[in-house]
Short mmCIF file of C-alpha atoms in Angstrom, two decimals:
data_model
loop_
_atom_site.label_atom_id
_atom_site.label_comp_id
_atom_site.label_asym_id
_atom_site.label_seq_id
_atom_site.Cartn_x
_atom_site.Cartn_y
_atom_site.Cartn_z
CA MET A 1 -52.87 -47.11 -12.72
CA LYS A 2 -53.07 -44.49 -14.79
CA LYS A 3 -50.21 -42.05 -14.65
CA LEU A 4 -50.61 -39.30 -12.33
CA SER A 5 -48.70 -36.18 -12.51
CA LYS A 6 -45.99 -35.20 -10.40
CA LEU A 7 -46.74 -32.89 -8.56
CA ALA A 8 -49.78 -33.67 -7.76
CA SER A 9 -52.67 -30.90 -6.64
CA ILE A 10 -52.40 -29.53 -2.97
CA SER A 11 -56.28 -29.95 -2.78
CA LEU A 12 -58.60 -32.56 -0.89
CA ALA A 13 -59.53 -33.95 -4.22
CA GLY A 14 -56.02 -34.51 -5.00
CA MET A 15 -55.27 -36.20 -1.56
CA LEU A 16 -58.74 -38.40 -2.51
CA LEU A 17 -57.88 -38.81 -5.88
CA LEU A 18 -54.33 -40.36 -4.76
CA ALA A 19 -56.11 -42.46 -1.85
CA GLY A 20 -57.90 -44.02 -4.82
CA CYS A 21 -55.39 -45.05 -7.51
CA SER A 22 -52.43 -46.59 -4.44
CA GLY A 23 -56.08 -48.44 -3.02
CA GLY A 24 -56.03 -49.83 -6.95
CA LYS A 25 -52.14 -50.95 -6.32
CA GLU A 26 -51.03 -54.63 -7.39
CA GLN A 27 -50.65 -56.17 -4.20
CA SER A 28 -47.34 -57.46 -2.93
CA SER A 29 -46.00 -60.87 -3.44
CA GLY A 30 -44.54 -60.85 -0.20
CA THR A 31 -41.17 -60.66 -0.89
CA TYR A 32 -38.61 -57.70 -1.15
CA ASP A 33 -36.92 -56.66 -3.55
CA GLU A 34 -34.69 -53.87 -2.89
CA ASN A 35 -33.30 -53.43 -6.87
CA SER A 36 -37.65 -53.56 -7.90
CA LYS A 37 -38.73 -49.83 -9.03
CA ALA A 38 -41.05 -48.73 -6.75
CA GLU A 39 -43.92 -46.50 -7.50
CA ILE A 40 -44.34 -44.43 -4.17
CA THR A 41 -46.69 -41.74 -3.06
CA TRP A 42 -46.26 -39.44 -0.53
CA LEU A 43 -48.78 -37.11 1.63
CA ASN A 44 -46.38 -34.03 1.96
CA ILE A 45 -46.11 -30.93 3.80
CA LEU A 46 -45.27 -27.96 1.83
CA HIS A 47 -43.49 -24.59 2.84
CA THR A 48 -42.87 -22.57 -0.21
CA ALA A 49 -45.00 -20.57 -2.12
CA SER A 50 -45.57 -23.16 -4.89
CA PRO A 51 -44.41 -26.77 -5.46
CA PRO A 52 -41.35 -27.79 -7.06
CA THR A 53 -40.87 -28.58 -10.63
CA ASP A 54 -39.73 -31.96 -12.14
CA THR A 55 -35.96 -31.08 -11.41
CA ILE A 56 -34.95 -32.22 -8.84
CA LEU A 57 -37.52 -34.59 -7.90
CA ASP A 58 -36.37 -36.57 -11.57
CA LYS A 59 -32.83 -36.82 -10.30
CA ILE A 60 -34.19 -38.21 -6.66
CA GLU A 61 -36.56 -40.61 -8.78
CA GLU A 62 -33.23 -42.02 -10.46
CA LYS A 63 -30.98 -42.27 -7.36
CA THR A 64 -33.69 -44.25 -5.29
CA ASN A 65 -34.79 -46.04 -8.39
CA ALA A 66 -38.52 -45.12 -7.77
CA GLU A 67 -41.39 -43.11 -9.25
CA ILE A 68 -42.98 -40.90 -6.69
CA LYS A 69 -45.90 -38.70 -6.97
CA PHE A 70 -46.39 -36.10 -4.80
CA SER A 71 -50.41 -34.94 -3.02
CA TRP A 72 -49.17 -31.46 -1.46
CA ILE A 73 -50.39 -29.34 1.72
CA PRO A 74 -49.43 -25.91 2.57
CA ASP A 75 -48.02 -25.85 5.41
CA ALA A 76 -50.95 -23.10 7.03
CA SER A 77 -53.12 -25.36 6.42
CA LYS A 78 -51.49 -28.61 7.68
CA GLU A 79 -53.17 -29.18 10.61
CA GLU A 80 -56.90 -29.56 9.30
CA ARG A 81 -56.00 -31.01 6.23
CA ILE A 82 -54.08 -33.95 7.92
CA ASN A 83 -56.53 -34.26 10.39
CA THR A 84 -59.30 -34.38 7.41
CA ALA A 85 -56.67 -37.08 5.98
CA LEU A 86 -57.16 -39.16 8.66
CA ALA A 87 -60.69 -39.30 9.26
CA SER A 88 -61.47 -40.22 5.87
CA ASP A 89 -58.25 -43.03 5.61
CA SER A 90 -57.73 -40.68 2.35
CA LEU A 91 -53.59 -41.24 3.43
CA ALA A 92 -50.82 -42.27 0.88
CA ASP A 93 -47.52 -44.78 1.15
CA ILE A 94 -45.75 -42.53 3.19
CA VAL A 95 -47.52 -39.30 4.74
CA THR A 96 -45.46 -36.59 7.09
CA LEU A 97 -46.93 -35.90 10.32
CA THR A 98 -45.18 -33.01 11.86
CA ILE A 99 -47.81 -32.43 14.23
CA LEU A 100 -47.57 -35.35 17.07
CA GLU A 101 -49.01 -33.44 20.02
CA ASN A 102 -52.30 -33.37 18.26
CA SER A 103 -54.98 -35.53 19.68
CA SER A 104 -56.09 -36.58 16.39
CA VAL A 105 -52.71 -37.77 15.53
CA ARG A 106 -52.01 -39.35 18.11
CA ASN A 107 -55.14 -41.49 18.28
CA ALA A 108 -54.35 -42.63 14.64
CA LEU A 109 -51.01 -43.53 15.51
CA LYS A 110 -52.02 -45.68 18.82
CA SER A 111 -54.48 -46.92 17.01
CA GLY A 112 -52.61 -49.20 15.16
CA MET A 113 -53.63 -47.42 11.30
CA PHE A 114 -49.52 -47.18 10.94
CA TRP A 115 -46.70 -49.84 10.57
CA ASN A 116 -44.52 -49.89 13.39
CA VAL A 117 -40.75 -49.65 12.08
CA GLU A 118 -39.03 -50.33 15.15
CA ASP A 119 -37.97 -53.70 14.71
CA TYR A 120 -37.16 -52.83 10.63
CA LEU A 121 -34.36 -49.87 11.13
CA ASP A 122 -31.31 -51.91 11.55
CA GLU A 123 -31.47 -53.70 8.44
CA PHE A 124 -30.89 -50.96 6.71
CA PRO A 125 -27.23 -48.51 7.42
CA ASN A 126 -28.91 -45.56 7.06
CA LEU A 127 -31.75 -45.60 9.85
CA LYS A 128 -29.68 -47.74 11.33
CA GLU A 129 -27.25 -44.76 12.54
CA ILE A 130 -31.03 -43.69 13.87
CA SER A 131 -30.15 -43.18 17.96
CA GLN A 132 -32.13 -44.84 20.33
CA ASP A 133 -32.93 -41.91 22.33
CA VAL A 134 -34.58 -40.59 18.85
CA ARG A 135 -36.33 -43.65 18.49
CA ASP A 136 -37.41 -43.39 21.87
CA SER A 137 -38.04 -39.73 21.72
CA ALA A 138 -40.55 -40.21 18.64
CA SER A 139 -42.16 -43.01 19.99
CA ILE A 140 -45.80 -43.29 21.38
CA GLU A 141 -46.51 -45.63 24.31
CA GLY A 142 -43.16 -47.37 23.02
CA LYS A 143 -44.13 -47.93 19.72
CA LEU A 144 -41.69 -46.15 16.79
CA TYR A 145 -44.75 -45.56 14.39
CA GLY A 146 -42.38 -43.71 11.41
CA ILE A 147 -39.54 -42.49 10.32
CA PRO A 148 -38.40 -39.47 12.67
CA PHE A 149 -37.72 -36.49 11.08
CA GLN A 150 -34.13 -35.58 12.55
CA LYS A 151 -33.52 -31.91 13.40
CA ASP A 152 -30.89 -30.59 15.85
CA LEU A 153 -31.24 -31.00 18.72
CA ALA A 154 -30.21 -27.93 20.41
CA ARG A 155 -30.17 -24.40 18.22
CA ASN A 156 -29.94 -21.99 20.46
CA GLY A 157 -27.36 -19.46 22.39
CA VAL A 158 -26.29 -16.32 22.87
CA VAL A 159 -25.56 -13.98 20.34
CA LEU A 160 -23.96 -10.30 20.87
CA ARG A 161 -22.30 -7.21 19.93
CA LYS A 162 -18.35 -7.60 19.41
CA ASP A 163 -18.03 -4.82 18.33
CA TRP A 164 -19.48 -3.02 21.44
CA LEU A 165 -18.07 -5.32 23.71
CA ASP A 166 -14.69 -3.92 22.18
CA ASN A 167 -15.46 -0.26 22.44
CA LEU A 168 -16.52 -0.93 25.74
CA GLY A 169 -13.02 -3.12 27.02
CA LEU A 170 -15.32 -5.76 27.52
CA GLU A 171 -14.61 -9.55 27.10
CA VAL A 172 -17.08 -11.78 25.59
CA PRO A 173 -19.01 -12.67 28.44
CA LYS A 174 -19.24 -16.86 29.47
CA THR A 175 -21.20 -16.51 32.99
CA VAL A 176 -24.71 -15.74 33.39
CA ASP A 177 -22.95 -12.90 35.93
CA GLU A 178 -20.93 -11.82 32.73
CA LEU A 179 -23.44 -11.23 30.94
CA MET A 180 -25.77 -9.19 33.10
CA GLU A 181 -22.53 -7.29 33.32
CA VAL A 182 -22.56 -6.52 30.18
CA SER A 183 -26.87 -5.99 29.38
CA LYS A 184 -25.75 -3.35 32.40
CA ALA A 185 -22.14 -2.37 30.00
CA PHE A 186 -24.71 -2.00 27.44
CA THR A 187 -27.62 0.09 28.08
CA GLU A 188 -25.75 2.57 31.03
CA ASN A 189 -22.19 2.91 28.75
CA ASP A 190 -22.86 4.12 25.06
CA PRO A 191 -21.68 1.59 23.71
CA ASP A 192 -21.99 2.53 19.98
CA GLY A 193 -20.41 6.11 20.84
CA ASN A 194 -22.73 8.05 19.86
CA GLY A 195 -23.10 9.89 23.03
CA GLN A 196 -26.77 9.22 23.54
CA ASN A 197 -28.60 7.18 26.03
CA ASP A 198 -30.73 4.66 23.40
CA THR A 199 -29.67 1.41 23.85
CA THR A 200 -30.65 -1.77 26.28
CA GLY A 201 -28.51 -4.75 26.56
CA PHE A 202 -31.36 -7.23 26.04
CA VAL A 203 -33.88 -7.95 23.69
CA ASP A 204 -36.04 -9.97 24.26
CA ARG A 205 -39.53 -11.20 22.68
CA ASN A 206 -43.27 -12.34 24.03
CA ASP A 207 -41.93 -16.02 24.24
CA LEU A 208 -41.12 -18.16 26.79
CA ILE A 209 -39.62 -21.02 25.24
CA TYR A 210 -37.96 -19.91 22.02
CA GLY A 211 -37.05 -16.70 23.16
CA ALA A 212 -34.66 -15.80 25.68
CA PHE A 213 -35.66 -17.26 29.05
CA LYS A 214 -35.82 -21.24 28.63
CA THR A 215 -32.00 -20.92 26.90
CA LEU A 216 -31.05 -18.54 30.45
CA SER A 217 -33.06 -21.22 31.67
CA SER A 218 -31.15 -24.12 30.69
CA TYR A 219 -28.18 -22.09 31.98
CA PHE A 220 -29.17 -22.24 35.49
CA GLY A 221 -29.60 -26.19 35.32
CA THR A 222 -33.58 -25.87 34.61
CA PRO A 223 -34.73 -29.26 33.36
CA ASN A 224 -36.21 -29.69 29.59
CA VAL A 225 -40.26 -29.00 30.29
CA TRP A 226 -40.12 -32.08 32.96
CA GLU A 227 -37.86 -33.87 35.18
CA MET A 228 -38.04 -37.54 36.18
CA ASP A 229 -36.24 -38.41 39.71
CA GLU A 230 -35.44 -41.51 40.88
CA ASN A 231 -38.44 -42.27 42.13
CA GLY A 232 -39.88 -42.41 38.68
CA ASP A 233 -42.35 -39.17 39.76
CA PHE A 234 -42.13 -36.63 36.93
CA ILE A 235 -41.48 -33.12 38.24
CA PRO A 236 -42.44 -29.74 36.24
CA GLU A 237 -39.74 -26.83 35.34
CA PHE A 238 -41.62 -24.55 36.98
CA GLU A 239 -41.08 -26.42 40.31
CA THR A 240 -37.16 -26.26 40.11
CA ASP A 241 -34.78 -23.76 41.94
CA GLY A 242 -33.39 -23.45 38.22
CA TYR A 243 -36.69 -22.01 36.54
CA VAL A 244 -37.29 -19.60 40.13
CA LYS A 245 -33.31 -18.60 39.15
CA THR A 246 -34.13 -17.59 35.73
CA MET A 247 -37.41 -16.23 36.66
CA ASP A 248 -34.92 -13.39 39.01
CA TYR A 249 -32.30 -13.19 36.71
CA MET A 250 -34.61 -12.03 34.28
CA LYS A 251 -36.35 -9.40 37.05
CA GLU A 252 -33.27 -8.06 38.04
CA LEU A 253 -32.71 -6.92 33.94
CA TYR A 254 -36.15 -5.92 33.85
CA SER A 255 -36.19 -3.25 36.60
CA ASN A 256 -32.87 -1.89 35.98
CA GLY A 257 -33.75 -1.34 32.11
CA TRP A 258 -30.73 -3.60 30.96
CA ILE A 259 -33.66 -5.25 28.65
CA ASN A 260 -35.89 -3.55 26.57
CA LYS A 261 -39.21 -2.52 28.50
CA ASP A 262 -42.22 -3.99 26.40
CA PHE A 263 -40.35 -7.45 25.69
CA ALA A 264 -43.26 -9.88 26.99
CA VAL A 265 -45.37 -7.96 24.21
CA THR A 266 -42.52 -7.66 21.17
CA ALA A 267 -42.74 -9.51 18.29
CA LYS A 268 -39.75 -11.66 17.48
CA THR A 269 -39.76 -9.13 14.04
CA ASP A 270 -39.82 -6.73 15.64
CA GLN A 271 -36.93 -7.89 17.80
CA GLN A 272 -34.44 -8.42 15.49
CA GLN A 273 -34.88 -5.36 13.97
CA SER A 274 -34.46 -3.45 17.04
CA PHE A 275 -31.26 -5.55 17.19
CA ALA A 276 -30.56 -5.03 14.14
CA GLN A 277 -31.30 -1.19 14.10
CA GLY A 278 -28.45 -1.55 16.58
CA LYS A 279 -31.33 0.01 19.48
CA ALA A 280 -29.07 -3.31 22.06
CA GLY A 281 -26.71 -5.73 21.62
CA ILE A 282 -27.41 -8.83 22.83
CA TYR A 283 -30.03 -11.16 21.43
CA ILE A 284 -30.80 -14.84 23.19
CA GLY A 285 -32.48 -17.64 20.21
CA ALA A 286 -31.66 -19.91 17.59
CA LEU A 287 -28.13 -19.83 16.80
CA PHE A 288 -28.74 -19.77 13.25
CA ASP A 289 -30.34 -16.46 13.57
CA ALA A 290 -26.87 -14.07 13.77
CA LYS A 291 -27.10 -14.50 9.63
CA ASN A 292 -30.54 -13.02 9.51
CA LEU A 293 -29.80 -10.14 12.23
CA GLN A 294 -26.59 -9.39 10.15
CA THR A 295 -28.29 -9.62 6.60
CA MET A 296 -31.40 -7.35 8.28
CA ALA A 297 -28.12 -4.46 9.14
CA ALA A 298 -27.27 -4.32 5.87
CA GLY A 299 -27.24 -0.52 5.15
CA ILE A 300 -28.58 0.43 8.83
CA GLN A 301 -24.91 -0.93 10.91
CA ASP A 302 -22.69 -2.24 8.09
CA ASN A 303 -19.87 -2.22 10.92
CA MET A 304 -21.57 -4.84 13.48
CA GLU A 305 -19.62 -7.61 14.48
CA LEU A 306 -21.02 -10.50 16.45
CA ALA A 307 -19.96 -12.86 18.23
CA LEU A 308 -21.64 -16.34 19.03
CA VAL A 309 -21.55 -18.16 22.76
CA ASN A 310 -22.68 -21.92 23.77
CA ASP A 311 -20.77 -22.62 26.51
CA MET A 312 -22.35 -20.72 29.18
CA VAL A 313 -23.27 -21.36 32.61
CA SER A 314 -23.66 -20.25 35.96
CA GLU A 315 -22.48 -20.32 39.65
CA SER A 316 -25.42 -22.71 40.38
CA ASN A 317 -25.03 -25.06 37.27
CA PRO A 318 -21.74 -25.21 36.14
CA GLU A 319 -21.87 -28.35 33.95
CA ARG A 320 -23.21 -27.15 30.30
CA ALA A 321 -26.62 -27.76 29.46
CA ILE A 322 -28.37 -26.53 26.86
CA TRP A 323 -32.34 -27.74 26.30
CA ALA A 324 -33.17 -29.96 22.98
CA ALA A 325 -36.64 -28.41 21.47
CA ASN A 326 -39.27 -31.21 20.85
CA ASN A 327 -36.02 -33.66 21.65
CA GLY A 328 -34.72 -32.88 18.28
CA ILE A 329 -38.14 -34.91 16.74
CA GLY A 330 -39.74 -32.57 13.11
CA GLY A 331 -42.48 -35.63 13.84
CA LEU A 332 -43.01 -38.86 11.83
CA LEU A 333 -42.64 -40.36 8.14
CA ALA A 334 -45.78 -42.63 9.10
CA PHE A 335 -46.35 -45.70 6.58
CA PRO A 336 -50.74 -46.90 6.60
CA ARG A 337 -51.27 -49.64 6.91
CA SER A 338 -54.35 -49.61 4.31
CA GLU A 339 -51.64 -48.61 1.63
CA VAL A 340 -48.72 -50.10 2.62
CA LYS A 341 -50.29 -53.91 2.30
CA ASP A 342 -47.68 -56.51 3.75
CA GLU A 343 -43.98 -56.31 5.32
CA ALA A 344 -42.01 -57.02 1.84
CA GLU A 345 -44.14 -53.46 0.28
CA LEU A 346 -43.05 -52.13 3.98
CA LYS A 347 -39.23 -52.83 2.94
CA ARG A 348 -39.03 -51.50 -0.25
CA ILE A 349 -40.41 -47.80 0.78
CA LEU A 350 -37.87 -48.48 4.04
CA LYS A 351 -35.36 -48.94 1.50
CA PHE A 352 -36.06 -45.75 -0.36
CA VAL A 353 -36.45 -43.55 3.37
CA ASN A 354 -32.84 -44.79 3.59
CA ASP A 355 -31.89 -43.95 0.17
CA LEU A 356 -32.88 -40.31 0.90
CA LEU A 357 -29.99 -40.11 4.09
CA ASP A 358 -27.48 -40.53 1.06
CA PRO A 359 -25.30 -37.61 1.51
CA GLU A 360 -25.61 -37.36 -2.65
CA ILE A 361 -29.37 -36.86 -2.15
CA TYR A 362 -29.08 -34.85 1.26
CA THR A 363 -27.32 -32.45 -1.04
CA LEU A 364 -29.78 -32.79 -4.28
CA MET A 365 -32.44 -31.76 -1.35
CA THR A 366 -30.55 -28.94 0.38
CA TYR A 367 -28.70 -27.69 -2.63
CA GLY A 368 -29.65 -28.77 -5.83
CA LEU A 369 -27.70 -29.61 -8.75
CA GLU A 370 -24.07 -28.52 -9.22
CA ASP A 371 -22.99 -25.83 -11.27
CA VAL A 372 -26.84 -25.03 -11.91
CA HIS A 373 -28.25 -24.28 -8.48
CA TYR A 374 -24.68 -23.82 -6.86
CA LYS A 375 -21.25 -24.66 -6.90
CA LEU A 376 -18.61 -25.07 -4.52
CA THR A 377 -16.03 -23.02 -3.04
CA ASP A 378 -12.13 -23.69 -2.41
CA ASP A 379 -13.13 -24.67 1.18
CA ASP A 380 -15.90 -26.72 0.76
CA SER A 381 -18.50 -24.79 1.22
CA TYR A 382 -21.35 -24.27 -0.97
CA GLU A 383 -22.92 -20.39 -2.96
CA ILE A 384 -26.01 -20.67 -4.62
CA ILE A 385 -25.32 -19.43 -8.17
CA ASN A 386 -29.12 -18.67 -8.97
CA GLN A 387 -31.35 -17.90 -6.00
CA ASP A 388 -35.04 -17.65 -8.30
CA LEU A 389 -34.48 -21.26 -9.49
CA TRP A 390 -32.87 -22.76 -6.12
CA THR A 391 -36.09 -20.91 -4.77
CA GLN A 392 -38.41 -22.21 -7.82
CA GLU A 393 -36.48 -26.17 -7.67
CA VAL A 394 -35.02 -27.18 -4.50
CA GLN A 395 -36.37 -24.93 -1.23
CA PRO A 396 -39.75 -26.97 -1.34
CA PHE A 397 -37.46 -30.24 -1.12
CA ALA A 398 -35.47 -28.54 2.33
CA ALA A 399 -38.29 -29.55 4.64
CA SER A 400 -38.94 -33.58 3.36
CA ARG A 401 -35.39 -34.19 4.16
CA PRO A 402 -35.61 -37.55 7.15
CA LYS A 403 -32.39 -35.61 8.85
CA GLU A 404 -31.48 -31.94 8.12
CA SER A 405 -27.98 -31.71 8.91
CA GLY A 406 -24.28 -33.87 9.54
CA TYR A 407 -23.30 -33.29 7.04
CA ASN A 408 -20.17 -31.73 5.08
CA LEU A 409 -21.15 -29.07 3.09
CA LYS A 410 -20.55 -25.69 4.90
CA ASP A 411 -22.45 -22.47 4.44
CA PRO A 412 -20.13 -19.67 2.88
CA ASN A 413 -21.49 -17.31 5.06
CA PRO A 414 -19.05 -17.49 7.91
CA ILE A 415 -21.34 -16.27 10.72
CA LYS A 416 -23.83 -18.61 9.45
CA ALA A 417 -20.66 -21.76 9.37
CA LEU A 418 -19.92 -20.71 12.37
CA ALA A 419 -23.60 -21.32 13.82
CA ASP A 420 -24.07 -24.43 12.24
CA GLU A 421 -20.41 -25.50 14.27
CA MET A 422 -21.62 -24.16 17.69
CA ILE A 423 -25.07 -25.77 16.86
CA ALA A 424 -23.77 -29.64 16.18
CA ASP A 425 -21.23 -29.01 19.35
CA ASN A 426 -24.75 -28.57 21.19
CA ALA A 427 -25.72 -31.57 21.18
CA ASN A 428 -23.38 -33.33 23.09
CA TYR A 429 -24.94 -31.01 26.15
CA ALA A 430 -28.88 -31.11 25.26
CA VAL A 431 -31.10 -32.04 27.71
CA LEU A 432 -34.09 -33.97 26.50
CA ASN A 433 -38.01 -33.88 27.95
CA PRO A 434 -38.30 -37.41 29.38
CA ALA A 435 -42.29 -36.70 29.38
CA TYR A 436 -42.30 -36.10 25.09
CA SER A 437 -42.99 -39.33 24.16
CA LEU A 438 -45.58 -40.15 27.28
CA GLU A 439 -48.96 -39.95 27.09
CA SER A 440 -51.40 -37.81 29.28
CA ALA A 441 -54.75 -37.40 28.72
CA THR A 442 -55.37 -34.83 30.82
CA ASN A 443 -52.29 -32.62 29.01
CA THR A 444 -53.88 -33.55 25.39
CA SER A 445 -57.37 -31.84 26.93
CA GLN A 446 -56.13 -29.12 29.08
CA GLY A 447 -52.30 -28.36 28.38
CA SER A 448 -52.25 -25.20 27.18
CA GLU A 449 -55.06 -24.13 29.19
CA LEU A 450 -52.59 -25.01 32.12
CA GLN A 451 -49.91 -24.34 30.65
CA LYS A 452 -51.10 -20.42 30.25
CA ILE A 453 -51.77 -20.16 34.12
CA ILE A 454 -47.63 -20.93 34.77
CA THR A 455 -46.94 -18.57 31.49
CA ASP A 456 -48.87 -15.62 32.81
CA ALA A 457 -47.81 -16.38 36.21
CA THR A 458 -44.12 -16.15 35.31
CA TYR A 459 -44.30 -13.01 33.64
CA GLN A 460 -46.02 -11.05 36.26
CA TYR A 461 -43.05 -12.46 38.57
CA ILE A 462 -40.37 -10.92 35.89
CA LEU A 463 -42.71 -8.04 35.99
CA GLY A 464 -42.86 -7.35 39.73
CA GLU A 465 -47.00 -7.93 39.51
CA ILE A 466 -46.97 -10.89 42.40
CA ASP A 467 -44.04 -12.29 44.81
CA LEU A 468 -42.53 -15.48 45.34
CA ASP A 469 -46.01 -16.25 47.47
CA GLY A 470 -48.01 -14.95 44.04
CA PHE A 471 -45.81 -17.14 41.86
CA LYS A 472 -46.83 -20.31 44.41
CA GLN A 473 -50.12 -19.57 44.14
CA ALA A 474 -50.34 -20.10 40.43
CA VAL A 475 -47.96 -23.26 40.84
CA LYS A 476 -50.98 -24.92 43.03
CA THR A 477 -53.16 -23.34 41.18
CA TRP A 478 -51.17 -25.15 38.18
CA GLY A 479 -51.46 -28.54 40.35
CA ASP A 480 -55.39 -28.73 41.52
CA SER A 481 -56.38 -27.69 38.26
CA GLY A 482 -55.45 -30.60 36.64
CA GLY A 483 -51.51 -30.71 36.90
CA ASN A 484 -51.21 -33.37 39.39
CA THR A 485 -53.54 -35.70 37.31
CA ILE A 486 -51.24 -34.88 34.51
CA LYS A 487 -48.00 -36.81 36.93
CA GLU A 488 -49.33 -39.35 37.83
CA GLU A 489 -49.77 -40.26 34.03
CA TYR A 490 -47.15 -39.54 32.73
CA LYS A 491 -45.74 -41.62 35.84
CA ALA A 492 -48.01 -44.44 34.53
CA ALA A 493 -46.95 -44.18 31.33
CA TYR A 494 -43.46 -44.82 31.66
CA GLU A 495 -43.97 -47.74 33.75
CA GLN A 496 -46.17 -49.24 31.07
CA THR A 497 -42.70 -48.64 28.76
CA LYS A 498 -40.32 -50.28 31.33
#
């Protein structure tokens, strides 16, 4: 096999070349030798402007006893490129699949194109540690067609202006009612002391999932997208009391002016800029956004102090709960049968993925080389010492880590380190979506269209354009238009996994 460049072209031609070479690969004898040097091709997603140079790749190859040949697909065109690669069987030994809801991807997985790896995980020490919840969530129709990308289960929480709380003599809120009072005070009581009526409590954006709504909804006990009752029936979140309580809460914020009036049409960047410029004091989103907000405020709000909250509750739901985005699944590392010919070859590639989960290789893919890209500080945090070199040689590998957290090194920024600790703690209270891995043909074909009915009605209710009867009518329309069929299909799909 001709030697390919370690950094293959990101073009489709590059993928086809990769498939042609791997197709001519010598087939395994059927004997698994974990000490053999592996030649592995990897069709992967690139989240940076350009592929990495060889510096870190050489070290990964050395540590894993493998020769890795990448074909990079830009993140912006991943859906089209992956669909084309699947349709033409232009694949590689490892294929990164990050859009599991894509119908082409799901159909390819269900068709038997990729290996079911469930029975092999426990043979490898790091893969064995993948929890059953993660395995179940990443499965399709009860089968696990790859190694799950393990993401933080629950990243969200509340970020507040601690200095504004201090100015007004207020404590950090721990309940949604206390948060409401803080929002009122931040709007009406001049928290920045400039003598002007120019602040609001909340600043939010046009996103019912990653903005404030879904996190607040967790505090009211709303299930994560779907709830399954004792009879195996599936109930959508918007048919529960918690969802209505969340709409009422947001409606009160809006009607009193304690949230930016244009939140329903505000982009995330504008939301963050507003907070960084001192126009609002409550931001709900990913806790690690606190570091970004702090950075954006430099030179504008240099005295800004932040407080993070991840243990907020409500009177109706006194137990901590926080929704888990995609059940902590960021996709799959999948292994096509057309490229990985037999069990012995599969096990050697699984050994490679297992090795990527070692702390030493995680450090390489996250921080780079010590004293070249980063240095360790006295408190075991890392400090990037050459940002440009790190960006060029290390950052492109970050999205390829099979697990994004759970290792010992911590961020040198105190607010980011605190956010990381709180996100890890959130995992103990994460609420999973029981339908995440289940199949519904109607949801695949109509899900987005049907969800728009609910999204529009939710905003209309919060903005006072419809009442509760109007919202319930929208829910009925959702059900009559296909939603009730989705419920039935999820129930049937769940029964098949038992």
